[in-house]
Short mmCIF file of C-alpha atoms in Angstrom, two decimals:
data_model
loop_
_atom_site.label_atom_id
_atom_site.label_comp_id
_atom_site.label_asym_id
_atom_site.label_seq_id
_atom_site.Cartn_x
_atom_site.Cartn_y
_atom_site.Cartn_z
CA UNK U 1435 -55.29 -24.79 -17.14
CA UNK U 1436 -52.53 -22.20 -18.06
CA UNK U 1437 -50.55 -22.47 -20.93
CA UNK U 1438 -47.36 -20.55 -22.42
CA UNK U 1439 -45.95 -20.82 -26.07
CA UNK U 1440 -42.69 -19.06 -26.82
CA UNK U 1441 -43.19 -18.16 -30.71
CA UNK U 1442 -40.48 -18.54 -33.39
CA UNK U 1443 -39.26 -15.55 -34.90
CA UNK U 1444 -40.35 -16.73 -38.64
CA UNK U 1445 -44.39 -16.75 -36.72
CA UNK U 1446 -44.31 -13.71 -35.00
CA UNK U 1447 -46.37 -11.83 -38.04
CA UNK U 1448 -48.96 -14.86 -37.46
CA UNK U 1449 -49.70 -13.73 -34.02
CA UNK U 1450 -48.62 -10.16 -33.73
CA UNK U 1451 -52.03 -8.42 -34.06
CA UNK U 1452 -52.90 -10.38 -31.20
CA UNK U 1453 -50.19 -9.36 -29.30
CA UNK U 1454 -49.89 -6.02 -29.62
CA UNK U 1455 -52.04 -4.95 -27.09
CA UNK U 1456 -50.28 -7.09 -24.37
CA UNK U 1457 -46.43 -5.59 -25.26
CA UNK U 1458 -48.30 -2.06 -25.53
CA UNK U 1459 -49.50 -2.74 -21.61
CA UNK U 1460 -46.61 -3.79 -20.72
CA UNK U 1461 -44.49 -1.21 -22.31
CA UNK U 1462 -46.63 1.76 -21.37
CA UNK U 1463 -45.20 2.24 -18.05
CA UNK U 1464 -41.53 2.33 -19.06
CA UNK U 1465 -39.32 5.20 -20.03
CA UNK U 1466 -39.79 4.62 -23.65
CA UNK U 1467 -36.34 3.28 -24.17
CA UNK U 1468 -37.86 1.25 -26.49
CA UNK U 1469 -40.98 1.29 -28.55
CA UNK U 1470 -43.79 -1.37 -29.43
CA UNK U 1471 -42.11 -1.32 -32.77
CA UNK U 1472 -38.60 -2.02 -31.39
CA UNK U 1473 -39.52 -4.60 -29.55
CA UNK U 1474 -41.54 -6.17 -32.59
CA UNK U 1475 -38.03 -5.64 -34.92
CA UNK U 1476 -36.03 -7.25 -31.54
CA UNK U 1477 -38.22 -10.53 -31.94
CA UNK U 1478 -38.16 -10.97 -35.91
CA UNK U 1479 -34.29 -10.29 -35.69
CA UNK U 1480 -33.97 -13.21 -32.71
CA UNK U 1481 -32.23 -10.72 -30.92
CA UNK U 1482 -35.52 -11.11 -28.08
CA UNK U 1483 -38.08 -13.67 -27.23
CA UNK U 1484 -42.21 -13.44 -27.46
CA UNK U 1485 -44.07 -15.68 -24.91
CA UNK U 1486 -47.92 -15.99 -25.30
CA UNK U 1487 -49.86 -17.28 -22.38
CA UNK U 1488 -53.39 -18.83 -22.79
CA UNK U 1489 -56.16 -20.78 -21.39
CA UNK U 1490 -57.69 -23.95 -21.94
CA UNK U 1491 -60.12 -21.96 -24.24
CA UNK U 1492 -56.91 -20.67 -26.15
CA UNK U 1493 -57.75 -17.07 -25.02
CA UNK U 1494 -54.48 -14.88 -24.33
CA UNK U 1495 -54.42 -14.38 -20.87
CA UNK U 1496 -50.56 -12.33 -21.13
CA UNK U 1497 -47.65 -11.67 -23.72
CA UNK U 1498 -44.27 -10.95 -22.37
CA UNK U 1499 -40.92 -10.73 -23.76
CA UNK U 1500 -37.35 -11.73 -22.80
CA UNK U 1501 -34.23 -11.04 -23.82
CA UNK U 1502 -30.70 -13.28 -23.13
CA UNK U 1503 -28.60 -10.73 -21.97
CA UNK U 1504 -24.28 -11.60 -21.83
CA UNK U 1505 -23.11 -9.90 -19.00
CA UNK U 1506 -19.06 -10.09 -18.91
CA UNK U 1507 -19.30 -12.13 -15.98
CA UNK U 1508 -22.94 -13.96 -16.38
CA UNK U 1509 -25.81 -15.01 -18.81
CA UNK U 1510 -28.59 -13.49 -17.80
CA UNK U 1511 -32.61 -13.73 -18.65
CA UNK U 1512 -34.42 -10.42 -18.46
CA UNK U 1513 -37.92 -10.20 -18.36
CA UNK U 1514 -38.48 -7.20 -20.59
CA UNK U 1515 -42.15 -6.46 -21.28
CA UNK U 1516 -45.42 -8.62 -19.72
CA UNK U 1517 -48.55 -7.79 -20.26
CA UNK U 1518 -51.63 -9.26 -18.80
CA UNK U 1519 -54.73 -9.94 -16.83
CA UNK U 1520 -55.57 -11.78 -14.02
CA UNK U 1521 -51.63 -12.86 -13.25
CA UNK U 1522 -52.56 -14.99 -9.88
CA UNK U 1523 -53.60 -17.34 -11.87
CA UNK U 1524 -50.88 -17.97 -14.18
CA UNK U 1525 -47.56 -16.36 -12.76
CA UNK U 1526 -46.20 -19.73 -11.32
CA UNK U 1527 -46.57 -21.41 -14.50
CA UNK U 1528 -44.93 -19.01 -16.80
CA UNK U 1529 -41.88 -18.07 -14.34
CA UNK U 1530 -41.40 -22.01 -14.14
CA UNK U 1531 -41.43 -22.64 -17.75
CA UNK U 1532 -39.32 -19.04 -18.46
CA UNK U 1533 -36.65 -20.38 -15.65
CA UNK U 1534 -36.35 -23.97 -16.89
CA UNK U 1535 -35.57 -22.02 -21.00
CA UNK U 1536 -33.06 -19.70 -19.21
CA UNK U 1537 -31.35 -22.52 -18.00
CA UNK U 1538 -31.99 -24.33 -21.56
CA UNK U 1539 -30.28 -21.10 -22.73
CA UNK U 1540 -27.34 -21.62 -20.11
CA UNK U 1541 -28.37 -18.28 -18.17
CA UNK U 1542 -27.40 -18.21 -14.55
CA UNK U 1543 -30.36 -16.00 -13.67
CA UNK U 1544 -33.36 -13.88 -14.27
CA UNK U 1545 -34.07 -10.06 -13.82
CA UNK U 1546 -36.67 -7.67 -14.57
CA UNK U 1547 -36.63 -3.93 -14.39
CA UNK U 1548 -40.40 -3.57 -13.14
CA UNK U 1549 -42.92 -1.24 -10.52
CA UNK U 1550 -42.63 -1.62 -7.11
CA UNK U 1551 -45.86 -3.57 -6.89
CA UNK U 1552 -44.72 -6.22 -9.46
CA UNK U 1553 -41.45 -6.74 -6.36
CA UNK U 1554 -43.73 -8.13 -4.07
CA UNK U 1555 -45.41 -10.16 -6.49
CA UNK U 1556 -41.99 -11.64 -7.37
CA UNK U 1557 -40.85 -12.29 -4.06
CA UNK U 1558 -43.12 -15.82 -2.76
CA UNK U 1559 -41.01 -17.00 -6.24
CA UNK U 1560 -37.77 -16.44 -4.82
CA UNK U 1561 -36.83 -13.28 -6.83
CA UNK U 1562 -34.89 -10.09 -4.48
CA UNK U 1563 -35.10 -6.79 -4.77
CA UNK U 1564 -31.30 -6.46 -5.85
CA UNK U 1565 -31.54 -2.66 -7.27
CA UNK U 1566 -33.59 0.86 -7.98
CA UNK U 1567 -33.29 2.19 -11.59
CA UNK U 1568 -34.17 5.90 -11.18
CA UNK U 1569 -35.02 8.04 -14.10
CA UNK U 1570 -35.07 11.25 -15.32
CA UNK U 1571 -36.44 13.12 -18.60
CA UNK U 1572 -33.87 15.69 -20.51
CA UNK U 1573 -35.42 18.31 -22.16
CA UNK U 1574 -33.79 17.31 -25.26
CA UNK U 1575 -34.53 14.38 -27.23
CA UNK U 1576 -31.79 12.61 -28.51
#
């Protein structure tokens, strides 16, 4: 059985060695808009949300993160960093349980800026394809 925990902000030192890994996987393919240690600051602040999923064995199996982003129009969820192995096997239960907090939250809907291979994951669980984010290095850092 697959579980997921989303951690309160005042435990996120008791698991975050755990974690690390995960958020590093699943930040390592992004533009560096935000680092491990950004994202660690974003969930002790409240200002984002850890998720750990595990087995029946209590072995992590994934970490993501999620933010509640206010949109002048809508409440959004965002999916902002998932890391993990094996996600067949426990995709269905953490969108389900991340959908039903969104809605907790009053969020109208989910997003994720992801890889093109992570779209057709998404798609058998009702998520579109509903934009490209293209990027491009400067030669100065800002």
């Amino acid at each position: 059985m697959i579980y997921i925990s989303g951690i309160m902000s005042d435990q996120i030192d008791d698991v975050w060695s755990d974690c690390k890994k995960y958020i590093e996987l699943g930040n390592s393919k992004s533009q560096e808009e935000m680092s491990v240690q950004d994202i660690y600051d974003n969930c002790k602040d409240k200002d984002m949300q850890l998720w750990i999923v595990f087995n029946d064995n209590k072995d992590i199996e994934a970490v993501l993160t999620t933010q509640v982003i206010d949109y002048p129009q809508k409440r959004v969820c965002r999916i902002v960093t998932l890391g993990g192995l094996n996600m067949e096997y426990w995709v269905d239960t953490v969108l389900k349980t991340l959908e039903e907090w969104a809605e907790q939250q009053s969020c109208h809907a989910m997003e994720t800026v992801c890889r093109k291979g992570f779209i057709k994951k998404l798609k058998s669980f009702g998520y579109e394809h509903t934009y490209t984010i293209l990027g491009k290095e400067l030669t100065t850092k800002h």
